[in-house]
Amino acid sequence: MSKAPSIFDTPAAADPRPAAATENGGAAKPGARKKKASPATTKKQLIDQLLREMSQEEDNNSSVEQPPPAKKSRKKKDTSGSSKADSSSNNNTSKSVKEKSAKKKPKKAGLKIKLQDLKKHKEKLRKSLQGVENSRHAAASESMLEASFNGNTLKDRSNHSTPVHHKTAKSSKKNKSKSHIMPLPLTFTPSKVVVKQEPKTPRKPAAEVREASSGLKDSVEVGREKFAWVIGPSITVDEFMAQFWEKKPFLVQRNDATYYANLLSREKIDAMLRNNHIEYTKNLDVTSYREGIRETHNPDGRALPPDVWAFYEEGCSIRMLNPQTYLPGVYEMNVKLQEFFHCMTGSNFYLTPPNSQGFAPHYDDIEAFVLQVEGRKHWKLYSPRTAAEVLARVSSPNFTQEEIGVPIMEVTLEPGDLLYFPRGIIHQASTVPGHHSLHVTMSVYQKNSWADLLELYLPHALSQAAENHLELRRGIPQDLHHHFGIVHSDNETPTRKELVKRMKSLVDRIFSEEAIDVAVDQLAKRFQHDALPPLLTDSERAQTAYGANYAFNSDGTVPLQTTFTERTTVRLLRRNIVRLVNEENTLRLYYHTENSREYHEFEPNFLEVDQDAALGVELLVKIYPEPVAIGALPVEDKVEFAKSLWEKGLIVASGK
């Protein structure tokens, strides 16, 4: 099957709207004028060529200085068509990017920027690409066009007006470390390894994770280093992923009680309860497990310290469902790890009094990392009961002791220890006599399997295949019901065998590479809704919309101090900060800078863009973590495009 044209290909006509999509979500066929363009000269391929040249230049350590580009005159954008339509509700001029609410039906039009004729547009793109290299070495020039942000780049239609409520859910010495390796079969082979001062975290190949020439780290690499801290220092990330990830439990005993102490403590829990409106059931559960019966004792309303500590003194366990919302240490860990795993990273904490157990035996649908913070807790792990429970896709109900068999691993965790076990591993834990327990369970990879991806893939692939193959649109045989179904499932008639053969041939026609792109985009779009908002460094805050960017003059004016010129360099705030998705006949840029630390408190956030702006987004994504000069962006209205992304906190801007 021939591959459908990319949504980034240069459009044939000077149409300000995104290219219409076919009924199955694929891109529409290009017009006749498109045939005049040579495939080798499309804007998308010029970007790819630029990236290859930059990579080659970095390998050769070239530092040839280029002269600054010549002064350009800014062409005023024609907004007469759209400004009239919007004048009754909003006085803003036409924008290069529009914010849309997930609850409102999106308009069919995207950016109001017309593309020039193909020859002229390709020449401008070549000049823009040349400017990327120029911006690295040339000093600020007086000939550069300056434009001060007036705050009207985007229509402000926040999606955060409707909250969604949920009822659920350094060691200074070299120490000895024991690494217990537990396969799923009933065998146990402990071994000892020496703890090193720093975890071994070799960098990924340059093709996967790059470090900017300016010294800026890829956010995925930052997340990788954080994960190395979580599981290290006795094993590298690569070794862990190859030997244990989704395979078998992993134990680290560090003999370092302070290793996870920055995450939380009972004192921090008390301060959290006093200073925040923590609610039972929504944020916190009170549980017990006695004589084989698991109970929840949640009252209604706010969880205040006197009540919570009274439950604890009576032998109940305290479970916090979203500590990352209120505890900076847990938030900092989760927000970095989500960049490495590219999926929702959740955490619960469990505070259990001495001589008690809070939960019945069960298995979960997440990869679990137990980080012991205080006290001691005794764990028992059991193999999945059936092959279908290995890497389970849904969590189990509570089991009785008779249902789970003999444990494959028993261990007592002490402060600073780590225990990992995959989805489907049955587990239960209790405190030991005379000791309480406080631990954090960090979880990843919920609903992030191949099966989950295929659930998104198959509907689009089938729709596309039905459109392309006549055989899939033909009617089923009149006697099909006489050969299939529960009653006829044991039939082995020639007709049934022939129909099974025909069905297999039809299924083979469903495969579509384009549908894989659509499905992965949908999975990444889900991440944008699940993700925590980014944690900014001081320098990032100063260079983004979150910094102190305004002056408060004595005459009452409040001008923006940050200026944008074609010499200003910009880069995405994080590698996974945005996702461009083609849906509902529009191009949407989903992002999570405006998410809450509370899971799904707000609706998904996205901007509508047209093909011109999408090309600029593609360059920013592919060139990350390298910065690029605004003048080198392959879009029509460069400065306004950069301001629009900056205003939403999606890019970091530096220089003038």
XYZ file of C-alpha atoms in Angstrom:
656
model
C 0.000 0.000 0.000
C 1.383 3.391 -0.915
C 2.025 5.707 2.003
C -0.365 8.646 2.352
C 1.106 12.123 1.908
C 2.401 13.755 5.090
C 0.356 16.463 6.764
C 3.496 18.595 6.592
C 3.848 18.497 2.809
C 3.585 21.904 1.113
C -0.089 22.513 0.246
C -1.027 23.021 -3.365
C -3.222 26.080 -2.921
C -2.878 29.187 -0.757
C -5.620 27.977 1.555
C -5.398 29.158 5.169
C -7.208 26.073 6.444
C -5.651 22.688 7.229
C -5.851 20.154 4.435
C -9.127 18.246 4.583
C -8.864 14.666 5.742
C -10.633 11.637 4.361
C -13.423 9.996 6.301
C -11.017 7.501 7.875
C -8.727 10.219 9.213
C -6.045 10.070 6.520
C -4.797 13.115 4.679
C -6.692 14.200 1.577
C -5.126 13.798 -1.846
C -3.051 16.749 -3.020
C -4.411 18.993 -5.722
C -3.203 19.273 -9.295
C -0.910 22.190 -8.523
C 0.981 19.981 -6.058
C 2.294 17.918 -8.965
C 4.479 20.834 -10.080
C 6.549 20.593 -6.892
C 9.525 18.278 -6.819
C 9.433 15.881 -3.841
C 13.101 16.617 -3.187
C 12.381 20.271 -2.496
C 9.531 20.068 0.013
C 9.853 22.030 3.234
C 9.776 18.823 5.272
C 12.723 17.354 3.376
C 14.680 20.594 3.702
C 14.237 20.343 7.480
C 15.485 16.757 7.396
C 18.465 17.898 5.350
C 19.162 20.631 7.894
C 19.138 18.129 10.755
C 21.565 15.861 8.896
C 23.905 18.780 8.224
C 23.769 19.861 11.887
C 24.555 16.349 13.091
C 27.438 16.077 10.628
C 28.767 19.468 11.707
C 28.641 18.507 15.407
C 30.606 15.339 14.646
C 33.281 17.364 12.859
C 33.390 20.008 15.666
C 33.083 22.740 13.082
C 32.819 26.331 14.290
C 32.829 28.422 11.121
C 31.236 31.773 11.827
C 28.557 32.938 9.430
C 27.620 36.560 8.721
C 24.301 37.731 10.114
C 21.353 37.608 7.714
C 20.337 40.726 5.909
C 17.672 43.006 7.269
C 14.151 41.886 6.468
C 11.005 43.918 6.265
C 8.010 42.536 8.048
C 4.957 42.028 5.933
C 1.727 42.864 7.697
C -0.602 39.924 7.826
C -4.012 40.246 6.198
C -6.621 39.534 8.860
C -9.607 41.156 7.255
C -11.385 37.875 6.675
C -11.213 36.536 10.218
C -11.142 39.699 12.320
C -14.666 40.644 11.304
C -15.982 37.261 12.286
C -14.329 37.475 15.712
C -14.887 41.177 16.420
C -18.137 40.685 18.297
C -16.581 38.445 20.951
C -12.875 39.220 20.911
C -10.915 42.264 19.729
C -7.712 40.315 19.180
C -6.266 40.226 15.702
C -5.925 36.942 13.789
C -3.521 34.617 15.543
C -0.851 32.220 14.298
C -2.070 29.664 16.821
C -5.509 29.380 18.460
C -6.273 27.775 21.784
C -9.340 25.554 21.763
C -11.457 24.109 24.553
C -11.902 20.364 24.464
C -15.594 20.863 25.188
C -16.274 23.183 22.242
C -16.640 22.083 18.656
C -13.443 23.205 16.905
C -13.564 25.479 13.904
C -12.383 24.023 10.640
C -9.917 26.825 10.043
C -6.473 26.779 11.570
C -3.909 29.537 11.287
C -4.830 32.502 9.148
C -1.502 32.540 7.341
C -1.392 32.173 3.564
C 1.476 30.344 1.936
C 3.290 32.040 -0.939
C 3.737 30.427 -4.333
C 5.931 27.319 -4.149
C 9.091 28.736 -5.748
C 9.187 31.824 -3.546
C 8.300 29.815 -0.428
C 11.101 27.316 -0.994
C 13.616 30.139 -1.382
C 12.477 31.731 1.885
C 12.739 28.352 3.605
C 16.339 27.909 2.414
C 17.207 31.291 3.873
C 15.479 30.354 7.135
C 17.410 27.120 7.415
C 20.674 28.955 6.794
C 19.760 31.252 9.655
C 19.832 28.335 12.124
C 23.598 28.101 11.801
C 23.994 31.867 11.662
C 22.218 32.279 14.992
C 24.788 30.175 16.822
C 27.697 32.521 16.186
C 26.507 35.949 15.052
C 26.095 38.760 17.596
C 22.900 40.740 17.902
C 22.511 43.118 14.975
C 20.773 46.475 14.846
C 19.294 45.454 11.530
C 17.199 42.745 13.192
C 13.471 43.258 13.279
C 12.182 43.764 16.850
C 8.657 43.211 17.967
C 7.454 43.559 21.544
C 4.821 41.027 22.598
C 1.472 42.756 23.064
C -0.294 39.821 24.702
C -2.819 39.405 21.885
C -1.139 36.544 20.071
C -3.668 33.967 21.231
C -7.326 34.043 22.075
C -7.516 33.052 25.705
C -10.061 30.255 25.892
C -8.883 28.223 28.851
C -9.914 24.583 29.116
C -9.464 24.713 32.883
C -12.896 26.070 33.724
C -14.378 22.626 34.333
C -12.630 20.529 36.990
C -13.012 16.762 36.924
C -13.587 15.240 40.357
C -12.437 11.722 41.183
C -13.385 9.509 44.068
C -10.451 7.085 43.578
C -7.713 6.838 42.986
C 24.206 10.224 49.455
C 25.960 7.831 50.917
C 29.350 9.109 52.179
C 30.847 5.637 52.532
C 31.164 2.590 50.357
C 28.592 0.127 51.660
C 27.761 -3.443 50.915
C 24.613 -4.031 48.856
C 22.656 -7.228 48.367
C 20.876 -7.599 45.014
C 18.281 -10.365 45.163
C 17.254 -11.646 41.752
C 13.895 -13.375 41.673
C 12.599 -15.090 38.519
C 8.945 -15.960 38.166
C 9.527 -19.720 38.670
C 9.869 -20.848 42.268
C 13.631 -20.380 42.527
C 15.613 -17.839 44.493
C 19.222 -16.911 43.770
C 20.548 -14.111 46.002
C 23.862 -12.499 45.191
C 26.015 -9.750 46.659
C 27.368 -6.727 44.824
C 29.378 -3.739 46.032
C 27.606 -0.373 46.192
C 29.427 2.284 44.213
C 29.547 5.968 45.105
C 27.744 7.069 41.931
C 25.346 5.042 39.782
C 26.619 3.914 36.413
C 24.473 5.738 33.892
C 25.989 5.536 30.405
C 24.484 7.975 27.958
C 22.206 6.788 25.241
C 23.525 6.768 21.705
C 23.539 10.206 20.105
C 20.894 9.072 17.652
C 18.427 8.575 20.522
C 19.274 11.304 23.032
C 21.329 14.347 22.128
C 22.861 17.026 24.289
C 22.693 20.552 22.916
C 25.909 22.243 21.853
C 25.065 24.875 24.471
C 25.327 22.193 27.191
C 21.564 21.821 27.713
C 20.517 18.285 28.546
C 17.719 16.403 26.895
C 14.868 16.036 29.390
C 14.731 12.302 28.626
C 18.362 12.039 29.724
C 17.527 13.931 32.937
C 14.734 11.439 33.591
C 17.083 8.555 32.875
C 19.538 9.870 35.470
C 16.725 10.161 38.008
C 15.701 6.569 37.347
C 19.343 5.514 37.798
C 19.182 7.124 41.247
C 15.971 5.272 42.093
C 17.340 1.808 41.264
C 21.088 2.381 41.700
C 23.861 2.457 42.332
C 24.477 -1.298 42.104
C 23.040 -1.620 38.594
C 22.826 0.521 35.479
C 19.602 1.454 33.740
C 20.499 -0.672 30.713
C 21.288 -3.679 32.894
C 18.033 -3.311 34.797
C 15.931 -3.021 31.639
C 17.613 -6.067 30.078
C 17.552 -8.355 33.126
C 14.540 -7.403 35.257
C 12.089 -5.040 33.530
C 8.774 -6.904 33.031
C 10.605 -10.168 33.861
C 11.211 -10.689 37.580
C 11.476 -8.912 40.937
C 14.558 -6.911 41.874
C 15.791 -6.028 45.375
C 18.404 -3.506 46.533
C 19.428 -3.327 50.198
C 21.640 -0.247 50.580
C 22.344 0.057 54.298
C 21.663 3.786 53.848
C 18.657 4.951 55.855
C 18.754 8.466 54.382
C 18.651 7.467 50.693
C 14.947 8.293 50.173
C 14.565 10.613 53.171
C 13.994 13.699 51.005
C 10.747 12.268 49.650
C 8.589 12.371 52.785
C 8.392 11.722 56.529
C 5.701 11.594 59.189
C 6.480 15.220 59.988
C 5.953 16.185 56.346
C 2.677 14.251 56.285
C 1.462 16.152 59.345
C 2.378 19.503 57.780
C 0.640 18.452 54.544
C -2.563 17.652 56.419
C -2.485 20.949 58.307
C -1.685 23.201 55.342
C -3.810 21.640 52.588
C -7.396 20.608 52.100
C -6.861 16.829 51.981
C -10.091 14.847 51.623
C -10.866 11.277 52.557
C -11.445 8.957 49.565
C -10.386 11.585 47.034
C -6.850 11.977 48.417
C -6.483 9.656 51.382
C -7.700 6.218 52.503
C -7.794 4.671 55.965
C -7.613 0.855 55.710
C -7.125 -2.287 57.764
C -6.679 -6.019 57.113
C -7.541 -8.264 60.020
C -8.379 -11.974 60.064
C -8.477 -12.131 56.288
C -10.882 -9.196 55.905
C -9.846 -5.913 54.282
C -11.834 -2.810 55.279
C -11.837 0.901 54.442
C -12.739 3.311 57.257
C -13.019 6.631 55.399
C -15.281 9.231 56.975
C -16.592 12.138 54.919
C -14.922 15.502 54.454
C -11.453 16.840 55.167
C -8.703 14.699 56.683
C -7.348 16.696 59.630
C -4.355 15.558 61.707
C -6.266 14.623 64.897
C -8.517 12.152 63.088
C -5.805 10.704 60.842
C -3.361 10.101 63.717
C -6.158 8.610 65.813
C -6.867 6.048 63.075
C -3.132 5.328 62.857
C -2.840 4.765 66.628
C -5.743 2.318 66.420
C -3.783 0.149 63.966
C -5.071 1.422 60.617
C -2.899 2.057 57.568
C -2.907 5.460 55.853
C -2.693 5.533 52.061
C -2.168 8.801 50.171
C -3.293 8.588 46.544
C -1.561 11.658 45.111
C 1.412 12.736 47.275
C 3.033 14.377 44.223
C 0.375 17.078 44.473
C 1.573 18.231 47.896
C 5.079 16.848 48.549
C 7.880 18.517 46.516
C 10.258 15.548 46.738
C 7.751 13.101 45.268
C 6.685 15.613 42.604
C 10.308 16.221 41.545
C 10.897 12.472 41.173
C 7.710 11.777 39.225
C 7.947 14.732 36.873
C 11.453 13.716 35.789
C 10.640 10.023 35.451
C 7.632 10.711 33.225
C 9.993 12.144 30.597
C 12.067 8.940 30.588
C 9.144 6.496 30.529
C 6.897 8.762 28.395
C 3.832 7.661 30.315
C 1.981 8.620 33.470
C 4.179 8.209 36.549
C 2.134 7.853 39.699
C 2.906 7.503 43.399
C 1.138 6.438 46.569
C 2.531 6.478 50.062
C 1.632 3.951 52.746
C 2.035 4.601 56.468
C 1.453 1.452 58.540
C 1.633 1.217 62.357
C 3.593 -1.578 64.110
C 2.267 -5.143 64.012
C -0.351 -4.518 61.318
C -1.281 -4.991 57.672
C -3.388 -2.655 55.589
C -4.202 -4.577 52.393
C -5.128 -8.076 51.288
C -3.004 -10.069 48.782
C -3.521 -8.849 45.212
C -1.691 -7.960 41.993
C -1.608 -4.639 40.137
C -1.622 -3.459 36.515
C 1.506 -1.298 36.991
C 5.259 -1.765 37.225
C 5.805 -1.194 40.952
C 8.856 0.313 42.663
C 8.673 0.220 46.474
C 10.922 2.854 48.077
C 11.254 2.248 51.827
C 11.543 5.578 53.685
C 11.037 4.764 57.388
C 10.727 1.688 59.557
C 10.562 -1.901 58.371
C 8.098 -3.897 56.294
C 8.001 -7.593 55.477
C 7.009 -8.456 51.892
C 5.821 -11.702 50.344
C 5.716 -12.095 46.555
C 3.873 -14.844 44.667
C 3.971 -15.995 41.048
C 0.973 -15.237 38.819
C -1.524 -18.063 39.131
C -2.013 -18.444 35.364
C -0.203 -17.418 32.181
C -2.934 -14.855 31.504
C -2.028 -13.010 34.725
C 1.613 -12.469 33.707
C 1.971 -8.725 32.953
C -1.687 -8.256 33.858
C -3.618 -5.509 32.099
C -6.066 -4.964 34.972
C -5.611 -5.190 38.734
C -6.960 -8.196 40.607
C -9.562 -8.414 43.334
C -8.397 -9.304 46.838
C -7.281 -12.911 47.278
C -7.499 -15.213 50.263
C -4.327 -16.833 51.563
C -5.485 -20.177 50.152
C -5.736 -18.801 46.614
C -2.165 -17.565 46.222
C -0.004 -20.554 47.112
C 3.572 -20.428 48.390
C 5.626 -17.199 48.193
C 8.530 -17.099 45.770
C 10.222 -14.338 47.749
C 10.153 -13.008 51.306
C 12.151 -9.973 52.342
C 12.096 -7.285 55.019
C 12.733 -3.801 53.669
C 14.601 -1.262 55.778
C 15.009 2.510 55.174
C 16.801 3.135 51.886
C 15.907 -0.241 50.341
C 14.149 -0.776 47.003
C 11.882 -3.579 45.796
C 10.622 -3.821 42.196
C 8.090 -6.288 40.823
C 6.260 -6.451 37.470
C 2.562 -6.334 36.720
C 0.756 -9.492 37.762
C 3.037 -10.405 40.687
C 0.824 -11.108 43.703
C 2.063 -9.362 46.821
C 1.213 -8.596 50.434
C 3.129 -6.754 53.145
C 2.987 -6.201 56.895
C 5.039 -4.401 59.509
C 7.325 -6.335 61.838
C 6.929 -6.330 65.634
C 8.028 -3.074 67.184
C 8.453 -1.175 63.905
C 6.187 1.077 61.865
C 6.619 1.490 58.083
C 6.505 4.377 55.647
C 7.128 3.731 51.960
C 6.392 5.213 48.547
C 5.187 3.018 45.693
C 6.139 4.590 42.374
C 4.212 3.192 39.400
C 4.625 3.329 35.625
C 3.361 1.633 32.455
C -0.319 1.371 33.271
C -2.193 0.672 30.017
C 1.002 1.103 28.024
C 1.321 -2.318 26.360
C 1.245 -3.437 22.744
C -2.360 -4.507 23.298
C -3.286 -0.979 24.370
C -1.594 0.425 21.274
C -3.383 -2.049 19.002
C -6.727 -1.079 20.531
C -6.060 2.400 19.166
C -4.584 1.101 15.906
C -7.233 -1.358 14.712
C -10.259 0.968 14.333
C -8.323 3.390 12.105
C -6.595 0.610 10.169
C -9.922 -1.139 9.521
C -11.623 2.071 8.428
C -8.802 2.833 6.016
C -8.667 -0.725 4.672
C -12.424 -0.777 4.069
C -12.078 2.391 2.051
C -9.232 0.978 -0.025
C -10.341 -2.636 -0.574
C -13.599 -3.568 -2.274
C -13.538 -7.087 -0.788
C -13.979 -5.672 2.715
C -17.091 -3.796 1.604
C -18.828 -6.793 0.068
C -21.764 -8.287 1.987
C -21.325 -11.375 4.142
C -22.782 -14.683 2.852
C -26.437 -15.251 3.650
C -25.661 -18.576 5.334
C -22.758 -17.268 7.484
C -24.886 -17.602 10.622
C -25.371 -21.301 9.916
C -21.622 -21.998 10.103
C -20.431 -19.780 12.981
C -21.476 -19.037 16.546
C -21.528 -21.019 19.778
C -23.854 -23.650 18.381
C -21.700 -24.223 15.280
C -18.250 -23.692 16.842
C -17.408 -27.424 16.677
C -18.361 -27.712 13.002
C -15.613 -28.651 10.570
C -17.566 -28.365 7.345
C -15.839 -27.426 4.058
C -17.871 -24.218 3.954
C -16.679 -23.153 7.419
C -13.055 -23.899 6.543
C -13.336 -21.878 3.354
C -14.917 -18.942 5.186
C -12.164 -19.030 7.849
C -9.560 -18.906 5.088
C -11.360 -15.954 3.512
C -11.533 -14.118 6.850
C -7.770 -14.522 7.332
C -7.108 -13.042 3.906
C -9.352 -10.079 4.725
C -7.576 -9.498 8.042
C -4.252 -9.426 6.197
C -5.514 -6.441 4.210
C -6.027 -4.373 7.353
C -2.362 -3.563 8.041
C -1.519 0.125 7.563
C 1.683 1.951 8.472
C -0.217 5.226 8.556
C -2.581 3.768 11.145
C 0.432 3.030 13.393
C 1.317 6.747 13.309
C -2.270 7.632 14.196
C -2.370 5.154 17.088
C 0.970 6.280 18.557
C -0.177 9.897 18.335
C -3.318 8.981 20.276
C -1.265 7.196 22.936
C 1.044 10.217 23.210
C -1.991 12.495 23.343
C -3.202 10.531 26.373
C 0.161 11.166 28.024
C -0.331 14.906 27.551
C -3.521 14.682 29.646
C -1.978 12.356 32.262
C 1.343 14.178 32.710
C 2.350 16.390 35.590
C 3.172 20.019 34.728
C 6.922 20.544 34.235
C 9.231 21.460 37.104
C 11.233 24.534 36.055
C 14.775 25.474 36.949
C 15.459 29.105 37.898
C 16.979 29.838 34.468
C 14.035 28.209 32.675
C 11.566 30.210 34.705
C 13.349 33.451 33.814
C 13.216 32.599 30.088
C 9.603 31.452 29.910
C 6.175 32.949 30.431
C 6.400 31.950 34.110
C 9.170 34.465 34.896
C 9.002 38.086 36.077
C 8.641 39.497 32.582
C 6.633 42.660 33.191
C 7.466 46.172 34.375
C 5.021 48.131 36.498
C 5.550 51.760 35.508
C 4.522 54.803 37.495
C 2.197 55.867 34.679
C 0.112 52.741 35.225
C 1.333 50.815 32.184
C 2.489 47.196 32.452
C 4.710 46.524 29.419
C 6.312 43.161 28.726
C 10.086 43.365 29.144
C 10.856 40.282 27.075
C 11.422 41.209 23.460
C 11.365 38.913 20.464
C 13.467 39.381 17.355
C 14.490 37.113 14.549
C 17.827 36.756 16.360
C 16.179 35.445 19.554
C 16.724 31.718 20.003
C 13.990 29.350 21.152
C 13.699 25.675 22.044
C 11.015 23.405 23.434
C 10.834 23.356 27.222
C 10.904 19.518 27.287
C 11.209 16.816 24.651
C 7.712 15.483 25.394
C 6.045 18.815 26.182
C 3.839 18.767 23.051
C 2.288 16.288 20.640
C 0.998 17.179 17.185
C -2.108 15.168 16.308
C -4.220 15.092 13.150
C -7.842 14.598 14.184
C -11.312 15.845 13.291
C -9.973 17.404 10.085
C -7.659 19.697 12.045
C -4.102 19.711 13.344
C -4.013 19.968 17.132
C -1.012 20.591 19.336
C -1.629 18.952 22.718
C 0.478 20.053 25.697
C 0.630 19.662 29.484
C 2.146 22.884 30.832
C -1.290 23.888 32.146
C -2.094 20.547 33.778
C -2.661 20.320 37.514
C -0.575 18.199 39.882
C -3.867 16.492 40.686
C -4.637 13.727 38.180
C -7.052 14.845 35.428
C -8.304 17.852 37.368
C -8.725 19.703 34.067
C -9.719 18.778 30.527
C -6.966 18.179 27.911
C -5.286 21.322 26.550
C -4.536 21.849 22.877
C -3.932 24.519 20.260
C -5.214 24.390 16.697
C -2.553 24.997 14.077
C -2.374 24.948 10.301
C 0.220 23.238 8.108
C 2.543 26.245 8.160
C 2.690 26.333 11.964
C 2.876 22.534 12.109
C 6.076 22.701 10.090
C 7.569 25.057 12.681
C 6.562 22.682 15.468
C 8.163 19.798 13.581
C 11.465 21.652 13.385
C 11.408 22.432 17.120
C 10.685 18.790 17.929
C 13.349 17.350 15.648
C 16.054 19.821 16.600
C 15.508 19.498 20.391
C 17.431 20.120 22.641
C 19.211 22.511 20.285
C 17.898 26.105 20.235
C 17.018 27.732 16.933
C 16.804 31.386 15.929
C 13.295 32.695 15.383
C 14.445 33.978 11.998
C 15.258 30.402 10.955
C 11.808 29.006 11.725
C 10.139 27.760 8.507
C 6.870 29.618 9.092
C 5.402 32.713 7.519
C 4.975 34.928 10.594
C 8.035 33.836 12.571
C 7.915 36.221 15.524
C 4.194 35.839 16.147
C 4.486 32.047 15.918
C 7.255 32.013 18.554
C 5.318 34.384 20.827
C 2.252 32.153 20.674
C 4.173 29.116 21.882
C 6.061 31.192 24.473
C 2.815 32.540 25.895
C 1.617 28.992 26.632
C 4.906 28.108 28.358
C 5.956 25.638 25.651
C 9.294 27.185 24.654
C 12.301 28.828 26.295
C 13.453 32.090 24.684
C 16.862 33.694 25.115
C 18.766 36.590 23.525
C 17.392 39.583 21.664
